[in-house]
XYZ file of C-alpha atoms in Angstrom:
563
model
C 0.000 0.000 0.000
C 1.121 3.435 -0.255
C 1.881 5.789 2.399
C 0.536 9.581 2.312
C 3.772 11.514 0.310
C 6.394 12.897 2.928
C 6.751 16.333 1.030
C 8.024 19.160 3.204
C 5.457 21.923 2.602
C 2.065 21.911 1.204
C -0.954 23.197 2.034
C -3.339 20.322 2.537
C -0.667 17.222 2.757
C -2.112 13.998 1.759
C -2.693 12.720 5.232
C -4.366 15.287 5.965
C -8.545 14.665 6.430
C -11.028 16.487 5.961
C -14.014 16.975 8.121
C -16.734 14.494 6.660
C -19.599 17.068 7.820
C -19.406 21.042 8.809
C -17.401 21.553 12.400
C -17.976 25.493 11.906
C -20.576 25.259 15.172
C -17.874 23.410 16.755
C -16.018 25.985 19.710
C -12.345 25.321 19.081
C -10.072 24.906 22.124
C -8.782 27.704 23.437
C -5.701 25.439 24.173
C -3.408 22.450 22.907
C -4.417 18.957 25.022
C -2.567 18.401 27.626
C -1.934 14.657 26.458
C -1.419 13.009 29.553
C -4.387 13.439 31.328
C -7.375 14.826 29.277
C -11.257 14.907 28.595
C -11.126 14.960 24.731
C -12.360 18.233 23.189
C -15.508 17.519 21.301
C -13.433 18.185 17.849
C -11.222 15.432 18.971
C -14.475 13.198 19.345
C -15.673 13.701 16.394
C -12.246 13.178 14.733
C -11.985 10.028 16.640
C -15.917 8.963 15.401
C -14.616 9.636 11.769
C -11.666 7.539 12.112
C -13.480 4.759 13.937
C -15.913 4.670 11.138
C -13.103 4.261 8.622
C -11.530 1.653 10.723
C -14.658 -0.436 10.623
C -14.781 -0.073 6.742
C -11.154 -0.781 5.961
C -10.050 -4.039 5.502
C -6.747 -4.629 7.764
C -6.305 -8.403 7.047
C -2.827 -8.570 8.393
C -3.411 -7.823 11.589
C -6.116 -9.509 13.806
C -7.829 -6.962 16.357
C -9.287 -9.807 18.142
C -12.507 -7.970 17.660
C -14.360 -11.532 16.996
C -15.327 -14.258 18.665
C -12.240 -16.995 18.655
C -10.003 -14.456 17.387
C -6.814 -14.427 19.581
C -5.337 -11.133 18.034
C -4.552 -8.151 19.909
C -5.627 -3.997 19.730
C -3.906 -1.201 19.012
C -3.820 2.555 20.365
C -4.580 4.898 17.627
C -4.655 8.621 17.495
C -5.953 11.747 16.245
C -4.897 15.244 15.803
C -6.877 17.755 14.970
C -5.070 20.754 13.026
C -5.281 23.929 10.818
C -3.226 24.917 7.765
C -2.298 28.494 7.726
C -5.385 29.249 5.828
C -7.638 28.476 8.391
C -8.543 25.056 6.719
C -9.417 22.746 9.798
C -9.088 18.712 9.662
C -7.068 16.145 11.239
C -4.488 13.389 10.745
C -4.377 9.645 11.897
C -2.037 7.284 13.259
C -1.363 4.211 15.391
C 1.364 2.939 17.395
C 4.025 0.745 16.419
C 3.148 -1.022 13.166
C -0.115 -2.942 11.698
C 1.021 -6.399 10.578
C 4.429 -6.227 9.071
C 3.426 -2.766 7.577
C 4.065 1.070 8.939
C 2.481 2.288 5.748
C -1.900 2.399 5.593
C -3.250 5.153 3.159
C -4.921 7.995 5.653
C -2.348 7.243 8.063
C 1.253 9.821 8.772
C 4.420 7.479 8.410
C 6.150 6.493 11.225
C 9.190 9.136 12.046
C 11.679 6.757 10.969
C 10.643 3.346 9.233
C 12.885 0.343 10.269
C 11.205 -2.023 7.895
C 12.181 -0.013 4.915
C 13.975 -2.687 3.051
C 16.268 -0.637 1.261
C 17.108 1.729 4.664
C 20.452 1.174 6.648
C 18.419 -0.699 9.734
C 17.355 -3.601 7.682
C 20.680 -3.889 5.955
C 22.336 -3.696 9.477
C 19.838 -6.586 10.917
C 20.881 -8.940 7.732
C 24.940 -8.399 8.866
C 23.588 -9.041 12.293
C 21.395 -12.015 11.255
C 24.424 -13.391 9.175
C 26.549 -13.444 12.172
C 24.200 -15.209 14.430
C 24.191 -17.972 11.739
C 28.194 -18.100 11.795
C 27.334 -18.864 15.527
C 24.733 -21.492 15.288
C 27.240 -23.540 12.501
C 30.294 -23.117 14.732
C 28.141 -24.223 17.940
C 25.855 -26.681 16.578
C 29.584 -28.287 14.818
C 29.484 -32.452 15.374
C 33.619 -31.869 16.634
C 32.324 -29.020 18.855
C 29.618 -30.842 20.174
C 31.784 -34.115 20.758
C 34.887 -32.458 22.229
C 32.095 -30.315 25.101
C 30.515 -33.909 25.580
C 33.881 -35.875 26.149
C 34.996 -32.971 28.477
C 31.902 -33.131 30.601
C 32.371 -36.823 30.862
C 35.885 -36.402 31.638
C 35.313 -34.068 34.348
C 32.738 -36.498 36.037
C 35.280 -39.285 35.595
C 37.953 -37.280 37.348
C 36.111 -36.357 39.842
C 34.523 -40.148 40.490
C 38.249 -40.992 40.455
C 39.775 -38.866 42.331
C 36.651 -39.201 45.112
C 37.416 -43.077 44.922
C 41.230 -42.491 45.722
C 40.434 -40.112 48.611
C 37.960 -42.597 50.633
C 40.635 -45.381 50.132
C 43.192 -42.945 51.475
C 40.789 -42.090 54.454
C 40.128 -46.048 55.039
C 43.900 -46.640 55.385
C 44.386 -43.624 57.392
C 41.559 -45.532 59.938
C 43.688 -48.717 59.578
C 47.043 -47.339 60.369
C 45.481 -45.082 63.345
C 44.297 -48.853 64.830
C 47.593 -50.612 63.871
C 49.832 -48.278 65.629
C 47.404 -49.251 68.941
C 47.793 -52.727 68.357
C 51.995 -52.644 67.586
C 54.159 -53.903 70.452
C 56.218 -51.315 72.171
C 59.653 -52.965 71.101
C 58.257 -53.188 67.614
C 56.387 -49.525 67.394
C 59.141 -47.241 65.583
C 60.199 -50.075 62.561
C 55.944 -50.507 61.911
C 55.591 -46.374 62.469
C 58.009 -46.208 59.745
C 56.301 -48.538 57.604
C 53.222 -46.807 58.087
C 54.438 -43.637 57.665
C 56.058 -44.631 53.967
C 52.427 -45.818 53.250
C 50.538 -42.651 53.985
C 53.444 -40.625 51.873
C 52.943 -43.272 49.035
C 48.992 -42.574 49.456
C 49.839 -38.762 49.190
C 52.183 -39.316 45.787
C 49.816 -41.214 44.364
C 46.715 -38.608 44.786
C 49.038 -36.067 43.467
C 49.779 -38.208 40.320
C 46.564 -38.410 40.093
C 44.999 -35.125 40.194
C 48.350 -33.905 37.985
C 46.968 -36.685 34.812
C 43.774 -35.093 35.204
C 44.421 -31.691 34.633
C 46.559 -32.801 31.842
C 44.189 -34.492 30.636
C 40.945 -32.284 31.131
C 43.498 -29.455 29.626
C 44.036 -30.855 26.186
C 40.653 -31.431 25.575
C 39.482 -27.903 26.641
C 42.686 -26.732 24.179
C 40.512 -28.539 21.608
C 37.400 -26.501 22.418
C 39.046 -22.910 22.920
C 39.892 -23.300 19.272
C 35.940 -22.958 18.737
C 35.175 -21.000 21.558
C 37.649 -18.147 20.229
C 36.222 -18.382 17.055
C 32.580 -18.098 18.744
C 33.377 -15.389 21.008
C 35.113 -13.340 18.307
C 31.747 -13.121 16.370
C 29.566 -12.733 19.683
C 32.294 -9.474 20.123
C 31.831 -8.263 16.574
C 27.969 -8.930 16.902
C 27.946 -6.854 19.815
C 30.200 -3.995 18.390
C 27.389 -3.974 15.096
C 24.763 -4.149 17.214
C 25.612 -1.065 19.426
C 26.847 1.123 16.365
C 23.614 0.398 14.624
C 21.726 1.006 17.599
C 23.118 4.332 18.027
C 22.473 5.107 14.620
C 18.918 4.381 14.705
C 18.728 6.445 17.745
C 19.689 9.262 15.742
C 17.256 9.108 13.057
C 14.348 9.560 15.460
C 14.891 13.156 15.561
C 11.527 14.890 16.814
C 10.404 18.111 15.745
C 8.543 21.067 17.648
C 6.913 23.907 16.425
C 10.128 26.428 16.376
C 11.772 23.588 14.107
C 14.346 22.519 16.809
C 15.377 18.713 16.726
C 16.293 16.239 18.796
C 16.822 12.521 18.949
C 16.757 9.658 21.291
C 19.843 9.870 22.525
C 19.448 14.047 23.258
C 16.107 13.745 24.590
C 16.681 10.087 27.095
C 20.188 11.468 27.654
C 21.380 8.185 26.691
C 24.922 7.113 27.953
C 26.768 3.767 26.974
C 24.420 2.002 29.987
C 21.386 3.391 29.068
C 18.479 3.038 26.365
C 15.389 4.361 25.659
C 12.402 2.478 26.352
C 11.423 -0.224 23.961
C 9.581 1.067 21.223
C 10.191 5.329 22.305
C 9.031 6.979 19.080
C 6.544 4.709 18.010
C 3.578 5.932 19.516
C 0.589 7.663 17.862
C 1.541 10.812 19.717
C 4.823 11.577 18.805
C 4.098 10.508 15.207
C 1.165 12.866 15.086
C 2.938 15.525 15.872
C 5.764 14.923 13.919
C 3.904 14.489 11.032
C 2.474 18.269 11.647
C 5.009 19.660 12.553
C 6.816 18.463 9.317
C 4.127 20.111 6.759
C 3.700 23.275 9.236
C -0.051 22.324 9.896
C -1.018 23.998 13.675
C -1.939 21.202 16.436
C -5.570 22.028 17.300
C -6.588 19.031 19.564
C -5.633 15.587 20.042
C -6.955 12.170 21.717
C -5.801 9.020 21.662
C -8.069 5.605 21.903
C -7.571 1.658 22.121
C -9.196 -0.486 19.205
C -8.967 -4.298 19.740
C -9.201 -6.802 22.669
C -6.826 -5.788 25.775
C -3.339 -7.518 26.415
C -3.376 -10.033 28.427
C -1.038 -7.952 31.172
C -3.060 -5.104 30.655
C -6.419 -3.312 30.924
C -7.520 -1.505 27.602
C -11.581 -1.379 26.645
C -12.368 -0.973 22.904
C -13.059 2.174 22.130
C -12.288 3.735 25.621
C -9.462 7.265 25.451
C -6.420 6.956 26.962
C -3.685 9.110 27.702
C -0.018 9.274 25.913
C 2.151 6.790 28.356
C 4.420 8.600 30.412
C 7.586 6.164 30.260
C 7.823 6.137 26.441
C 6.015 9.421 25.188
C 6.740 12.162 28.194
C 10.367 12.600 27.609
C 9.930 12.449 23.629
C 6.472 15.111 24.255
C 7.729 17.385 26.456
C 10.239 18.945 23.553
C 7.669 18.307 20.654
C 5.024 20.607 22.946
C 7.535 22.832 23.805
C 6.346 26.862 23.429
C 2.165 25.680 22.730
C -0.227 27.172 25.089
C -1.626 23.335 26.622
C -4.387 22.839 29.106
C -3.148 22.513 32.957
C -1.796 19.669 34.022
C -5.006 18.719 36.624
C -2.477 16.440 38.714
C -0.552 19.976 39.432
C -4.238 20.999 41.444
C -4.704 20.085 45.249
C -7.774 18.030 44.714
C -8.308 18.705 49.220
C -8.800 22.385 48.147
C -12.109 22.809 50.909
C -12.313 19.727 51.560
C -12.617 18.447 55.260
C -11.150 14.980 56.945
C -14.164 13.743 58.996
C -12.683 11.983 62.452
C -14.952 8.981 63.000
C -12.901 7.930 66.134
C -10.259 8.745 68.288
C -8.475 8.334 71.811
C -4.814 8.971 72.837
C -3.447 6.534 70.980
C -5.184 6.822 67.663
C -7.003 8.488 64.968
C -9.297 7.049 62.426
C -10.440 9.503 59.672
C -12.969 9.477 56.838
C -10.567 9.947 53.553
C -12.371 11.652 51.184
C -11.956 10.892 47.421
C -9.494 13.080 45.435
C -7.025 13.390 48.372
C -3.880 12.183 49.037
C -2.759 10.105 52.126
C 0.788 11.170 51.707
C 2.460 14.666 50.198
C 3.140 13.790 46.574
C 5.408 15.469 44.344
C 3.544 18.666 43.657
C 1.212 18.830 46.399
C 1.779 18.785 50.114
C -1.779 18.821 50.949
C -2.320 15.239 52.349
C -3.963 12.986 55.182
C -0.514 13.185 56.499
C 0.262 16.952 55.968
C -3.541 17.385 58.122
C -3.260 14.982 60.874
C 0.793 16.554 61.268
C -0.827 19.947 61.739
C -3.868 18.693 64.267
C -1.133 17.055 66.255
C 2.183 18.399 66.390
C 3.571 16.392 69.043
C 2.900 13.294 67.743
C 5.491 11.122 66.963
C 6.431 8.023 64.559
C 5.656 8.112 60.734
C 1.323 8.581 61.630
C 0.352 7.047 58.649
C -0.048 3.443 59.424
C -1.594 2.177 55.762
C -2.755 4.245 52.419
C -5.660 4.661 50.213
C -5.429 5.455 46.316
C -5.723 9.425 46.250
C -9.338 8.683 44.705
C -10.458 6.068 46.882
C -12.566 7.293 50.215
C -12.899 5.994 53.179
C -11.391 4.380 57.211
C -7.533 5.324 57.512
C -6.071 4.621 60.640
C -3.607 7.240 62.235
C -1.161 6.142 64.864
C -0.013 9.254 67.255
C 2.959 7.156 68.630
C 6.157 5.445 66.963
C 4.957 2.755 69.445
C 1.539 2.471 68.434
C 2.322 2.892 64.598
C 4.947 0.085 64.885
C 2.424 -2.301 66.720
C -0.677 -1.168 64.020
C 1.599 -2.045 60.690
C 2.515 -5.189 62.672
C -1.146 -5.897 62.459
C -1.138 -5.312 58.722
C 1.814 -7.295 57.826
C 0.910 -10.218 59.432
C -2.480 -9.742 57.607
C -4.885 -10.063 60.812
C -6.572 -6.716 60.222
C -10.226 -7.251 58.070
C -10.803 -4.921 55.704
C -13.919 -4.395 53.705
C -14.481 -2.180 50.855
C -17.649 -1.476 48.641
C -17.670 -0.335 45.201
C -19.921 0.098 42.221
C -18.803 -1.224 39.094
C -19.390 0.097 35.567
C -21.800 -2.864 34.506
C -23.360 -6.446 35.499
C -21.368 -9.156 35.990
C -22.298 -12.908 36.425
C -21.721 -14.700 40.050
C -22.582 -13.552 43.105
C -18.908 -13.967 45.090
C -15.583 -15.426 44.650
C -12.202 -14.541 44.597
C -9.616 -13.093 42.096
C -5.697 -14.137 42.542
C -3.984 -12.014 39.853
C 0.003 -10.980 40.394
C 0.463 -7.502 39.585
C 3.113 -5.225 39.334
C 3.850 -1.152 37.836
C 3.756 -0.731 34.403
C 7.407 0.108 33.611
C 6.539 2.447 30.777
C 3.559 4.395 32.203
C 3.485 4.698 35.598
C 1.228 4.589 38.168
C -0.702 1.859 36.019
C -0.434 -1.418 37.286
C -0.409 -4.605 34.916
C -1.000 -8.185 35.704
C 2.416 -10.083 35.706
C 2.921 -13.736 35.987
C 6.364 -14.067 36.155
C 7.402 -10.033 38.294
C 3.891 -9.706 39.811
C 3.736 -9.630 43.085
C 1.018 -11.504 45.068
C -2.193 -10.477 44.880
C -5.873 -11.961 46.561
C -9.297 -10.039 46.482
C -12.236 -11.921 47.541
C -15.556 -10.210 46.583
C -19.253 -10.532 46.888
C -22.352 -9.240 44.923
C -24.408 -6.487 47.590
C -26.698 -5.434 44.695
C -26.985 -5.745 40.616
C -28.824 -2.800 39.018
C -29.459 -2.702 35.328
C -26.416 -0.004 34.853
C -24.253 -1.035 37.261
C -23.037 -3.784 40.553
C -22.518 -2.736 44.157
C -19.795 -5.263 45.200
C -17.846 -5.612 48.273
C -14.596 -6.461 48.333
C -12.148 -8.289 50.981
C -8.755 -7.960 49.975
C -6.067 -10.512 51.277
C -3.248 -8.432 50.288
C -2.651 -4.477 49.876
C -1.010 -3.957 46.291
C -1.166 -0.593 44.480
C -4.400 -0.466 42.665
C -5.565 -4.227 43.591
C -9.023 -3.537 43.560
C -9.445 -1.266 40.612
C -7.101 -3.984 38.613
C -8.713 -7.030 39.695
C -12.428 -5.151 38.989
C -11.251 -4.447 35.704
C -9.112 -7.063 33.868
C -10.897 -9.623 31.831
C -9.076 -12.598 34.215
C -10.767 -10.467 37.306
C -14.301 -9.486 36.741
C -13.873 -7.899 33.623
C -15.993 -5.052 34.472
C -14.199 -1.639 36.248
C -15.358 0.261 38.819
C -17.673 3.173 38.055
C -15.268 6.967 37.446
C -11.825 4.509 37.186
C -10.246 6.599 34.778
C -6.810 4.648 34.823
C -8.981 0.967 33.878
C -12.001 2.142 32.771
C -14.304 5.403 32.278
C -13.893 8.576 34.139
C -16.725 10.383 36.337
C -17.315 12.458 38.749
C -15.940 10.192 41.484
C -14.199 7.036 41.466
C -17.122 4.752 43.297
C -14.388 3.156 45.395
C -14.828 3.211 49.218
C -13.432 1.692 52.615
C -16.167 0.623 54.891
C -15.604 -1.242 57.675
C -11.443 -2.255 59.534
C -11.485 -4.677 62.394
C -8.211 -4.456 64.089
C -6.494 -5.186 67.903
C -6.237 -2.413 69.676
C -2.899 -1.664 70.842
C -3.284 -0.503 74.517
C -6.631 -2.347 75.369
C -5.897 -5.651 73.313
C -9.534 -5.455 72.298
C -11.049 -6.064 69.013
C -12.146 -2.623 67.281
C -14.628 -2.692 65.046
C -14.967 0.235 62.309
C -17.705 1.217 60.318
C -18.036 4.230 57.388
C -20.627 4.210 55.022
C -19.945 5.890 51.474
C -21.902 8.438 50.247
C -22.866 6.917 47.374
């Protein structure tokens, strides 16, 4: 197929779409997305309806969406930027991350901003030298007299060893002997059979010394044999390497990223990359970045932009058909923050105190502890930007306290019980409590649909998404440990109220294990990491049964949600 022409000026490039029906009613944004945490613009939705439309029509048959039923295929993020050329004329251009199939190139679509399966291009050429010199490998290590001469030494080395073993416990058996003979020997007799003795043991020691000497001889020819290969081997795994890192650094230079005053920069300038360090797998590949590039490139002005999943989730991860999504922050941040660089963006809202006038209800307290009512939208902890925090307000109420107060967390948009510990003492005995999992915890929560069952229990490892943190991902072989047990309080025709008793206390557990299609495969309601935003997420703590630290008495905590 043939990609949209990479000319450097025109006035409408070819990728470049226009509006299927009249946006003139349409209010244009004031200012650029911010990308990484948005509510697309309603030019941006109807961009993204267009494109969606077009995606059902086209005919992709080299890459399987998993859309249908038995399909095991995959999604993909696309994107959309809405732009103007300098004469006002308003559309938008398309893209996807990575590649579809084996292809970079879909009519409709901007080329990636530097194609490594251009056949002619330096990278592939580079690969084939590669590829050529893994093959020298293979032959050399998959050679019969290679092969033989490793086998004969491994057998050698077990004989040796068996032998040498053997000689030793016959050594230490005529040791025991000798000890009982020189008992049994007659006074008048004792220094004539100590001699004899004597000349046995230094025989015994001559003879294991022989002995281990032929060995090493004899293990060292045969490894002589095999070095003759080995250098051979290791010479191409040293000029593999050498390729490999020269034509990595090359590529890294041809992703060089525009911004709108026409500076560039590439991988290496914009990840700082030393001899240790690479960019993330796959930096440059995203919709975003190519997007913008693309615009950038033919001097079109970036209007709006959004950015949506099409396809069945990854296994590890949590994407709904259809659903927006943000640009990732491992991959696209770094690469974004120069290609945005000087444009007017929305405000960042995770730069906003979210506790602005709000209040921390106490629901009980003596001199030992505290337990609050979190609200949503507020942080247990100071984060980066904002001090503001269950732990910044309790600090204030009680100056004197001591120890670290904050004896467990709650996501920032999850209400409900924390417990507060005013002492070191009392803090150390509380997280005891936690870590040795003998305080109940109950949440509630409404999720974002029906589901089928009425209780079970969800064991899905997960860990952080490397590349786009805080979202967690479910990990078989890094996850950590992770067991939810939930029940079915209510089923509406829009939505569940479940409650949930988690076993462990991962980042995100509950939202995660709501969400992914292993877990219940539905998220809870205003989850906009897994699943839809709202006004709230409908995520709450309830009731916490713990052992009180002073009385020894069970403590029984109850906090109803308000929704």
């Amino acid at each position: 197929m043939k990609s949209c022409p990479d000319t450097d000026i025109l006035t409408e490039p070819s990728c470049f779409t226009h509006f299927i029906q009249d946006v003139s009613d349409d209010t244009l944004p004031e200012k650029f997305t911010f990308p990484f945490c948005y509510e697309p613009h309603p030019i941006a939705v109807k961009a993204t309806t267009e494109l969606q439309l077009r995606l059902e029509e086209m005919n992709i048959t080299n890459h399987d969406f998993g859309l249908e039923d038995g399909q095991s295929g995959v999604g993909k993020m696309f994107g959309v930027l809405v732009v103007k050329t300098h004469d006002e004329v308003l559309g938008y251009l398309s893209a996807f991350s990575g590649k579809l199939g084996q292809s970079n190139h879909y009519p409709g679509f901007v080329p990636p901003v530097f194609d490594t399966h251009d056949l002619t291009g330096f990278y592939k050429k580079g690969e084939e030298e590669i590829n050529l010199i893994n093959r020298r490998i293979e032959k050399l290590e998959s050679a019969e007299e290679y092969l033989q001469n490793k086998t004969l030494l491994e057998n050698k080395k077990n004989e040796a060893a068996s032998s040498v073993k053997s000689l030793k416990n016959e050594i230490k058996l005529a040791k025991i002997s000798r000890d009982a003979r020189r008992k049994e020997v007659a006074a008048e007799t004792y220094d004539a059979v100590n001699e004899i003795l004597n000349q046995e043991s230094i025989t015994y020691h001559y003879r294991l010394k022989e002995l281990n000497k032929y060995w090493k001889q004899r293990l060292e020819d045969i490894q002589q044999q095999l070095n003759i290969f080995q250098a051979q081997i290791q010479a191409h795994k040293d000029d593999r390497r050498q390729r490999s890192a020269l034509l990595q650094k090359k590529l890294f230079e041809q992703y060089a990223f525009l911004n709108q005053q026409n500076q560039k920069k590439n991988l290496i300038d914009i990840f700082e990359i030393t001899d240790e360090l690479t960019p993330p797998s796959g930096a440059g590949e995203c919709a975003a970045p190519k997007l913008l590039q693309y615009a950038f490139r033919h001097h079109l002005i970036p209007v709006a932009m959004a950015e949506f999943w099409w396809g069945k989730s990854p296994a590890s991860e949590i994407r709904k058909h259809g659903h927006f999504y943000p640009a990732c922050n491992g991959k696209c941040k770094p690469i974004l923050s120069h290609m945005l660089e000087g444009i007017p963006m929305d405000e960042n809202p995770m730069l906003t105190n979210p506790a602005i006038g709000k209040k921390l209800p106490v629901i009980m307290e003596d001199d030992f502890i505290l337990i609050v009512n979190k609200p949503a939208e507020f942080l247990s902890v100071p984060g980066k930007k904002i001090v503001d925090s269950v732990f910044s307000r309790v600090r204030m109420m009680y100056p004197k306290a001591t120890g670290p107060l904050i004896v467990h967390r709650l996501d920032m948009s999850t209400s409900g019980i924390m417990l507060i510990a005013k002492t070191k003492e009392i803090h150390q005995h509380l997280q005891s409590q936690f870590i040795k999992r003998k305080i109940k915890k109950k949440y509630v929560a409404i999720l974002d649909g029906c589901i089928t069952g009425t209780e079970g229990e969800i064991d899905l490892p997960i860990r952080v998404d490397l590349d786009d943190r805080p979202r967690q991902i479910v990990c078989y072989q890094y996850g950590k440990p992770a067991l939810t047990l939930w029940q079915v309080a209510e089923q509406t025709e829009n939505g569940t109220r479940v409650y949930f008793y988690p076993h462990t206390g991962r980042t995100h557990q509950l939202r995660v294990h709501a969400a992914h299609p292993s877990g219940l495969g539905t998220p809870i309601t205003g989850d906009d990491l897994y699943g839809t935003r709202a006004d709230r997420l409908y995520l709450h703590a309830e009731t916490l049964d713990f052992i009180h630290p002073i009385t020894k008495e069970w403590v029984h905590v109850e906090c109803k949600p308000d929704f």
